[in-house]
Amino acid sequence: MTEVGIDKIGFFTPNFYLDMNDLAEDRNEDPNKYLIGIGQNKQSVIPSSQDAVAMAANAASKIIDETNRNKIDLIIFGTESGVDNSKSAAIYLQNLLNLNKNARAFEIKQACYGATAGLQMAKEYIKSHPDKKALVIGSDIARYGLKTAGEVTQGGGAIAMLISSNPNIMSISDDSAFHSEDIMDFWRPLKNNVALVDGHYSNDIYEQFFMKTIHDYSDKFNYDLNNLKAITFHLPYTKMGLKALHKILPEFSQTKQNELLTEFESSRVYNKEVGNLYTGSLYLSLLSLIDNSKNLKPGDQVGIFSYGSGAQGEFYIGTLKDGFKDLKRSNSNLKLIEERTRLNVDEYEKVFLDGDLPDGNFEITPNKKARFNFIGVKDLKRQYK
Ligand code: HMG
């Protein structure tokens, strides 16, 4: 049977960040609450020129080349930061990157779960069309509002994944355990540009969905969880994944617990610096794991937990392939994160408030550090450059 999975991963986050020490000082909090209690060092600050489409184009342009461009005939854009109520972000992206027009291109939404929904659909498609490729995007801006409890869990960015047969990075299990239920833990009513959240409740539901889906996977498919070398999580803030990991750890030997905790640290290196990017967070954590782990090798199995508020959970297994390490990719990811500019709290607040865009037509100054930008609205049509 043909193996299908992730062949390439491209990541983008804008070039500004807020240091959590600065935020803690301004908000009169103990810095350790943010650094340890929440598990975040920094968060990316997203200028108006980087909407979900522009960030996706910046991420995807890193993995599109002349060998795969015309083979992509499925483009799935997972986002909860959509730019239009009707037209999908995938069509904007297809045009910006000059992708194959003989393609299915559409947007998908279920909070942070959207990219996983796209990935699973793409997997099924490539299984029956192994000579084709699919592009799956997770691109979002996490916004809760100034001086809210959720503020420390903001961030943003995009992940682009090329899904193919005989993938270079990771094959994906045929089986998967999933669970959905109507839960009001986090939502964003139409016209709100910040999320509403019942924070502690959302943490509890996340943990419940994790325990349910990982156990369902092991029970239904007779899978021994001791085969896992690592577990990667959707990371709205990195302590969340650690809290969920601690729920399952007592089921393992001490040696296995240490192994899983060590790999967890590798899986949160990037997320600690970027913050939440909603749909992309789980796959940024996977990228962080494969770029930073010193122990993993081809053939190792990784448990993958996706969560989207509202709520949807899914657990599946990835098997690392021979080409999962790529020094050029990891150096470029590190450079992107390290070369961002630090904003003070006043500067961050200004960029945040600029995110409340006016109605009608307007212009936005492009960010010179990004290849693709949203540059405003003309004749009530979004403009990209
Ligand atoms: P809070 O009430 O400000 O924080 O909200 P807290 O009082 O619960 O403290 C947080 C942690 O810091 C606690 O640790 C404290 O003990 C610790 P925990 O009990 O959780 O292990 N702490 C300290 N540690 C060290 N030194 C100190 C110190 N002080 C306190 N001095 C909350 C925190 C996460 C609820 C808030 O930021 C929030 O509402 N965030 C947004 C919601 C969220 O991220 N939920 C996650 C699950 S839902 C999800 O993942 C989906 C999502 O991505 C959306 C989607 O699907 O689209 C959000």
Coordinates of C-alpha atoms and ligand atoms in Angstrom, one line a residue:
M1 CA 0.0 0.0 0.0
T2 CA 1.3 3.5 -0.9
E3 CA 2.5 5.5 2.0
V4 CA 1.1 9.0 2.1
G5 CA 2.1 11.9 4.3
I6 CA 4.0 15.2 4.7
D7 CA 6.7 15.7 2.1
K8 CA 7.6 19.3 3.0
I9 CA 6.8 21.9 5.6
G10 CA 7.1 25.7 5.2
F11 CA 6.7 28.1 8.1
F12 CA 6.3 31.9 8.3
T13 CA 5.7 34.3 11.1
P14 CA 6.0 38.2 10.8
N15 CA 9.2 39.9 11.9
F16 CA 8.0 41.6 15.1
Y17 CA 7.7 40.1 18.6
L18 CA 6.7 41.0 22.1
D19 CA 8.8 39.7 25.0
M20 CA 6.8 38.1 27.8
N21 CA 9.0 39.8 30.4
D22 CA 7.9 43.2 29.0
L23 CA 4.3 42.2 29.0
A24 CA 4.4 40.8 32.5
E25 CA 6.0 44.0 33.8
D26 CA 3.4 46.2 32.1
R27 CA 0.5 44.0 33.3
N28 CA 1.8 43.8 36.9
E29 CA 2.2 40.0 36.7
D30 CA 5.1 37.9 38.0
P31 CA 7.1 37.1 34.8
N32 CA 7.3 33.5 35.9
K33 CA 3.5 33.2 35.4
Y34 CA 4.0 33.9 31.7
L35 CA 7.4 32.2 31.3
I36 CA 6.7 29.0 33.3
G37 CA 3.0 29.0 34.2
I38 CA 2.0 29.6 30.5
G39 CA 5.3 28.5 29.0
Q40 CA 5.8 31.4 26.6
N41 CA 9.0 33.5 26.1
K42 CA 7.7 35.7 23.3
Q43 CA 4.8 36.1 20.9
S44 CA 4.8 37.2 17.3
V45 CA 3.1 40.6 16.7
I46 CA 1.1 40.6 13.4
P47 CA 1.0 43.8 11.4
S48 CA -2.0 44.5 9.2
S49 CA 0.0 43.8 6.1
Q50 CA 0.2 40.1 7.1
D51 CA -3.3 38.7 7.0
A52 CA -4.0 35.0 6.7
V53 CA -3.5 35.0 3.0
A54 CA -0.2 36.9 2.9
M55 CA 1.3 34.8 5.7
A56 CA 0.2 31.6 3.9
A57 CA 1.8 32.8 0.7
N58 CA 5.0 33.6 2.6
A59 CA 5.0 30.1 4.1
A60 CA 4.0 28.2 1.0
S61 CA 6.4 29.9 -1.3
K62 CA 9.2 28.1 0.6
I63 CA 8.0 24.7 -0.4
I64 CA 6.6 25.3 -4.0
D65 CA 9.1 24.7 -6.8
E66 CA 9.0 23.8 -10.4
T67 CA 9.0 20.0 -9.7
N68 CA 5.8 20.1 -7.6
R69 CA 3.9 23.3 -8.8
N70 CA 1.9 21.6 -11.6
K71 CA 1.3 18.4 -9.6
I72 CA -0.7 20.2 -6.9
D73 CA -4.3 19.9 -7.8
L74 CA -5.8 20.2 -4.3
I75 CA -5.3 23.3 -2.2
I76 CA -7.0 23.3 1.3
F77 CA -6.7 26.4 3.4
G78 CA -7.4 25.9 7.1
T79 CA -8.1 29.1 8.9
E80 CA -10.3 30.9 11.4
S81 CA -9.0 34.3 10.3
G82 CA -10.8 34.2 6.9
V83 CA -10.6 37.4 4.9
D84 CA -14.0 37.1 3.1
N85 CA -17.3 35.5 4.0
S86 CA -17.7 33.9 0.6
K87 CA -14.4 33.8 -1.4
S88 CA -11.9 31.3 0.0
A89 CA -8.4 32.3 1.0
A90 CA -7.2 29.3 -1.1
I91 CA -8.2 31.0 -4.3
Y92 CA -6.3 34.2 -3.3
L93 CA -3.3 32.0 -2.5
Q94 CA -3.5 30.0 -5.7
N95 CA -3.4 33.3 -7.7
L96 CA -0.5 34.8 -5.6
L97 CA 1.7 31.8 -6.0
N98 CA 0.7 31.1 -9.6
L99 CA -0.4 27.6 -8.8
N100 CA -2.0 25.1 -11.1
K101 CA -5.5 26.3 -12.1
N102 CA -6.7 22.8 -12.7
A103 CA -7.1 22.4 -9.0
R104 CA -9.7 22.2 -6.2
A105 CA -9.1 25.1 -4.0
F106 CA -11.2 25.9 -0.9
E107 CA -11.2 27.0 2.7
I108 CA -12.0 24.9 5.7
K109 CA -13.0 26.0 9.3
Q110 CA -13.2 24.3 12.7
A111 CA -11.2 26.5 14.9
C112 CA -7.6 25.2 15.3
Y113 CA -8.5 21.9 13.8
G114 CA -8.8 23.2 10.2
A115 CA -5.4 22.2 9.0
T116 CA -5.8 18.6 10.4
A117 CA -9.1 18.3 8.6
G118 CA -7.3 19.4 5.4
L119 CA -4.4 17.1 6.0
Q120 CA -6.7 14.1 6.5
M121 CA -8.7 14.9 3.4
A122 CA -5.6 15.4 1.4
K123 CA -4.2 12.0 2.6
E124 CA -7.3 10.2 1.3
Y125 CA -7.1 12.0 -2.0
I126 CA -3.4 11.2 -2.5
K127 CA -4.0 7.6 -1.6
S128 CA -6.2 7.2 -4.7
H129 CA -4.1 9.6 -6.8
P130 CA -0.5 8.9 -5.8
D131 CA 1.0 10.8 -8.7
K132 CA -0.6 14.1 -7.5
K133 CA 0.2 16.4 -4.6
A134 CA -1.8 18.5 -2.2
L135 CA -1.1 21.8 -0.5
V136 CA -2.5 22.2 3.0
I137 CA -2.3 25.4 4.9
G138 CA -2.9 26.5 8.5
S139 CA -2.7 30.3 8.8
D140 CA -4.1 32.5 11.6
I141 CA -3.8 35.4 13.9
A142 CA -4.6 34.7 17.5
R143 CA -6.2 37.8 19.0
Y144 CA -7.8 38.0 22.4
G145 CA -7.5 41.7 23.2
L146 CA -5.3 44.0 25.3
K147 CA -5.2 43.4 29.0
T148 CA -7.3 40.2 28.8
A149 CA -6.3 36.8 30.4
G150 CA -5.9 35.4 26.9
E151 CA -3.4 38.2 25.8
V152 CA -0.4 36.2 26.9
T153 CA -1.6 33.4 24.5
Q154 CA -1.7 35.5 21.3
G155 CA 0.6 35.1 18.3
G156 CA 0.3 34.2 14.6
G157 CA 1.8 32.7 11.5
A158 CA 1.3 30.1 8.9
I159 CA 2.3 26.6 8.2
A160 CA 2.2 25.1 4.6
M161 CA 2.5 21.4 4.0
L162 CA 3.0 19.5 0.8
I163 CA 1.2 16.1 1.0
S164 CA 2.4 13.4 -1.3
S165 CA 2.9 9.7 -1.7
N166 CA 6.3 8.4 -0.5
P167 CA 6.8 11.5 1.6
N168 CA 10.2 12.8 2.8
I169 CA 9.2 13.8 6.3
M170 CA 6.5 11.7 7.8
S171 CA 3.9 9.1 6.7
I172 CA 0.4 9.3 8.3
S173 CA -1.5 6.4 9.8
D174 CA -4.5 5.1 7.9
D175 CA -6.3 5.0 11.2
S176 CA -7.3 7.9 13.3
A177 CA -9.4 8.5 16.4
F178 CA -11.7 11.6 16.5
H179 CA -14.3 13.1 18.7
S180 CA -16.6 16.2 18.3
E181 CA -19.1 17.8 20.6
D182 CA -20.9 21.1 20.9
I183 CA -18.9 23.0 23.5
M184 CA -18.7 26.8 24.1
D185 CA -15.1 27.0 25.2
F186 CA -13.8 29.5 22.6
W187 CA -15.7 31.2 19.7
R188 CA -15.7 34.4 17.7
P189 CA -19.1 35.8 16.7
L190 CA -19.4 37.3 13.2
K191 CA -17.9 40.8 13.1
N192 CA -15.8 40.2 16.3
N193 CA -12.1 40.5 15.5
V194 CA -11.1 39.1 18.9
A195 CA -12.0 35.7 20.3
L196 CA -14.3 35.1 23.2
V197 CA -13.1 32.4 25.5
D198 CA -13.9 30.5 28.7
G199 CA -10.2 29.9 29.4
H200 CA -10.1 27.4 32.2
Y201 CA -13.0 25.4 30.8
S202 CA -11.2 25.3 27.4
N203 CA -8.1 23.8 29.2
D204 CA -10.3 21.1 30.8
I205 CA -12.0 20.2 27.5
Y206 CA -8.7 20.1 25.7
E207 CA -7.4 17.6 28.2
Q208 CA -10.5 15.5 28.1
F209 CA -10.5 15.3 24.3
F210 CA -6.8 14.3 24.4
M211 CA -7.3 11.5 26.8
K212 CA -10.4 10.3 25.0
T213 CA -8.9 10.2 21.5
I214 CA -5.5 8.8 22.5
H215 CA -7.3 5.9 24.4
D216 CA -9.7 5.4 21.6
Y217 CA -6.8 5.1 19.2
S218 CA -5.1 2.5 21.3
D219 CA -8.3 0.6 22.0
K220 CA -9.9 0.6 18.6
F221 CA -6.7 -0.2 16.6
N222 CA -5.0 -2.4 19.2
Y223 CA -2.1 0.0 19.3
D224 CA 0.6 -0.2 22.1
L225 CA 1.2 3.4 23.2
N226 CA 4.7 2.4 24.2
N227 CA 5.6 2.4 20.5
L228 CA 5.4 6.2 20.7
K229 CA 8.8 8.0 20.7
A230 CA 7.1 11.4 21.1
I231 CA 3.7 13.0 21.3
T232 CA 3.0 16.4 19.7
F233 CA 0.2 18.6 20.7
H234 CA -1.8 21.6 19.4
L235 CA 0.0 24.3 21.5
P236 CA -2.2 27.3 22.1
Y237 CA 0.5 28.1 24.7
T238 CA 3.2 25.6 25.4
K239 CA 2.2 24.7 29.0
M240 CA -1.1 23.4 27.6
G241 CA 0.6 20.5 25.9
L242 CA 2.7 19.8 29.0
K243 CA -0.5 19.7 31.1
A244 CA -2.1 17.2 28.7
L245 CA 1.2 15.1 28.6
H246 CA 1.2 14.9 32.4
K247 CA -2.3 13.4 32.3
I248 CA -1.1 10.4 30.2
L249 CA 2.4 10.0 31.7
P250 CA 1.4 7.8 34.7
E251 CA 0.4 5.1 32.1
F252 CA 4.1 4.8 31.1
S253 CA 7.3 3.5 32.7
Q254 CA 9.7 6.0 34.2
T255 CA 12.1 5.6 31.3
K256 CA 9.3 6.2 28.8
Q257 CA 8.1 9.2 30.8
N258 CA 11.5 10.8 30.6
E259 CA 11.8 10.1 26.9
L260 CA 8.4 11.7 26.2
L261 CA 9.2 14.7 28.4
T262 CA 12.6 15.2 26.6
E263 CA 10.9 15.1 23.2
F264 CA 8.2 17.4 24.4
E265 CA 10.8 20.1 25.1
S266 CA 12.1 19.8 21.5
S267 CA 8.5 20.1 20.2
R268 CA 7.9 23.5 22.0
V269 CA 11.1 25.4 21.1
Y270 CA 9.5 27.3 18.2
N271 CA 6.0 27.7 19.8
K272 CA 7.5 29.3 22.9
E273 CA 8.8 32.1 20.7
V274 CA 5.8 32.5 18.3
G275 CA 2.7 32.0 20.5
N276 CA -0.5 30.6 19.2
L277 CA -1.1 30.4 15.5
Y278 CA -4.3 28.5 15.9
T279 CA -4.5 26.1 12.8
G280 CA -0.8 26.1 12.4
S281 CA 0.2 25.5 16.0
L282 CA 0.2 21.7 16.0
Y283 CA 2.3 21.6 12.8
L284 CA 4.7 24.3 14.1
S285 CA 5.2 22.0 17.1
L286 CA 5.8 19.0 14.8
L287 CA 8.3 21.1 12.8
S288 CA 10.0 22.1 16.1
L289 CA 10.2 18.5 17.1
I290 CA 11.8 17.3 13.9
D291 CA 14.2 20.3 13.7
N292 CA 15.3 20.2 17.3
S293 CA 15.1 16.6 18.5
K294 CA 18.5 15.0 19.0
N295 CA 17.2 11.4 19.5
L296 CA 14.5 10.7 16.9
K297 CA 15.4 8.7 13.8
P298 CA 13.7 7.4 10.7
G299 CA 11.0 4.8 11.5
D300 CA 10.1 6.3 14.9
Q301 CA 6.5 6.9 15.6
V302 CA 5.0 10.1 16.8
G303 CA 1.6 10.6 18.3
I304 CA -0.2 13.6 17.0
F305 CA -3.0 15.4 18.9
S306 CA -5.1 18.0 17.1
Y307 CA -7.6 20.2 19.0
G308 CA -10.0 22.8 17.7
S309 CA -12.3 24.6 20.2
G310 CA -16.0 24.2 19.7
A311 CA -14.9 21.3 19.8
Q312 CA -13.1 18.7 17.7
G313 CA -10.2 16.5 18.7
E314 CA -8.2 13.9 16.7
F315 CA -5.3 11.6 17.4
Y316 CA -3.3 9.8 14.8
I317 CA 0.2 8.5 14.3
G318 CA 3.1 9.8 12.1
T319 CA 6.1 7.6 11.1
L320 CA 9.3 9.6 10.4
K321 CA 10.9 9.0 7.1
D322 CA 14.5 9.1 5.9
G323 CA 14.5 12.7 4.9
F324 CA 12.8 14.2 8.1
K325 CA 16.0 16.1 9.1
D326 CA 16.8 19.0 6.9
L327 CA 19.6 21.4 8.1
K328 CA 18.7 24.1 5.5
R329 CA 15.1 24.1 6.6
S330 CA 15.9 24.2 10.4
N331 CA 18.5 27.0 9.9
S332 CA 16.0 29.0 8.0
N333 CA 13.3 28.5 10.6
L334 CA 15.7 29.6 13.4
K335 CA 16.8 32.6 11.4
L336 CA 13.1 33.7 10.9
I337 CA 12.5 33.5 14.6
E338 CA 15.8 35.0 15.8
E339 CA 15.8 38.0 13.3
R340 CA 12.5 39.4 14.4
T341 CA 12.4 43.0 15.9
R342 CA 11.5 43.4 19.6
L343 CA 8.6 45.8 20.1
N344 CA 8.0 47.5 23.4
V345 CA 4.5 47.3 24.9
D346 CA 3.4 50.7 23.5
E347 CA 4.5 49.7 20.0
Y348 CA 2.8 46.3 20.3
E349 CA -0.4 47.9 21.4
K350 CA -0.3 50.3 18.5
V351 CA 0.2 47.4 16.0
F352 CA -2.6 45.5 17.8
L353 CA -5.1 48.4 17.5
D354 CA -4.1 49.0 13.8
G355 CA -5.5 45.5 13.3
D356 CA -9.0 47.0 13.7
L357 CA -9.3 47.7 10.0
P358 CA -11.6 50.5 8.7
D359 CA -14.6 49.7 6.4
G360 CA -14.5 50.5 2.7
N361 CA -11.3 51.2 0.8
F362 CA -7.9 51.9 2.4
E363 CA -4.2 51.4 1.9
I364 CA -1.7 49.5 4.1
T365 CA 2.0 50.0 4.0
P366 CA 3.7 46.7 3.0
N367 CA 6.2 45.1 5.3
K368 CA 9.5 45.1 3.4
K369 CA 10.7 42.0 5.3
A370 CA 7.9 39.9 3.9
R371 CA 7.7 38.7 0.3
F372 CA 3.9 38.8 0.1
N373 CA 1.8 41.5 1.7
F374 CA -1.9 42.6 2.0
I375 CA -1.7 46.2 0.8
G376 CA -5.3 47.3 1.3
V377 CA -8.8 47.4 -0.2
K378 CA -9.5 49.1 -3.6
D379 CA -13.0 49.1 -5.1
L380 CA -14.0 46.9 -2.1
K381 CA -11.5 44.2 -3.4
R382 CA -8.6 43.0 -1.4
Q383 CA -5.2 43.8 -2.9
Y384 CA -2.0 41.7 -2.5
K385 CA 1.5 42.4 -3.6
Ligands
HMG1 P1 -5.1 32.8 33.8 O1 -6.4 32.7 34.7 O2 -4.6 34.2 33.6 O3 -3.9 32.0 34.4 O4 -5.5 32.2 32.4 P2 -3.9 31.0 35.7 O5 -4.1 31.7 36.9 O6 -4.7 29.8 35.4 O7 -2.3 30.6 35.6 C1 -1.8 29.9 34.5 C2 -0.8 29.0 35.0 O8 0.3 29.7 35.5 C3 -1.2 28.1 36.1 O9 -0.6 26.8 35.9 C4 -0.6 28.8 37.4 O10 -0.4 27.9 38.4 C5 0.7 29.2 36.8 P3 -1.5 25.5 35.7 O11 -2.4 25.4 36.9 O12 -2.3 25.8 34.5 O13 -0.5 24.4 35.6 N1 1.3 30.3 37.6 C6 2.6 30.4 37.8 N2 3.7 29.6 37.5 C7 4.9 30.0 37.9 N3 5.2 31.1 38.6 C8 4.2 32.0 38.9 C9 2.8 31.6 38.5 N4 1.6 32.2 38.6 C10 0.7 31.4 38.0 N5 4.4 33.1 39.6 C11 -5.5 30.9 30.4 C12 -4.7 31.3 31.7 C13 -4.7 29.9 29.6 C14 -6.8 30.3 30.8 C15 -5.7 32.2 29.6 O14 -4.5 32.7 29.2 C16 -6.7 32.0 28.4 O15 -7.9 32.1 28.5 N6 -6.1 31.7 27.2 C17 -6.8 31.5 25.9 C18 -7.5 30.1 25.9 C19 -6.6 29.0 25.6 O16 -5.5 29.1 25.1 N7 -7.1 27.7 25.9 C20 -6.3 26.5 25.7 C21 -7.2 25.3 25.4 S1 -8.4 25.6 24.1 C22 -7.4 25.5 22.6 O17 -6.3 25.1 22.6 C23 -8.1 26.1 21.4 C24 -7.6 27.4 20.9 O18 -6.3 27.3 20.4 C25 -8.6 28.1 20.0 C26 -9.0 27.3 18.7 O19 -9.2 26.1 18.7 O20 -9.2 28.0 17.7 C27 -7.5 28.4 22.1

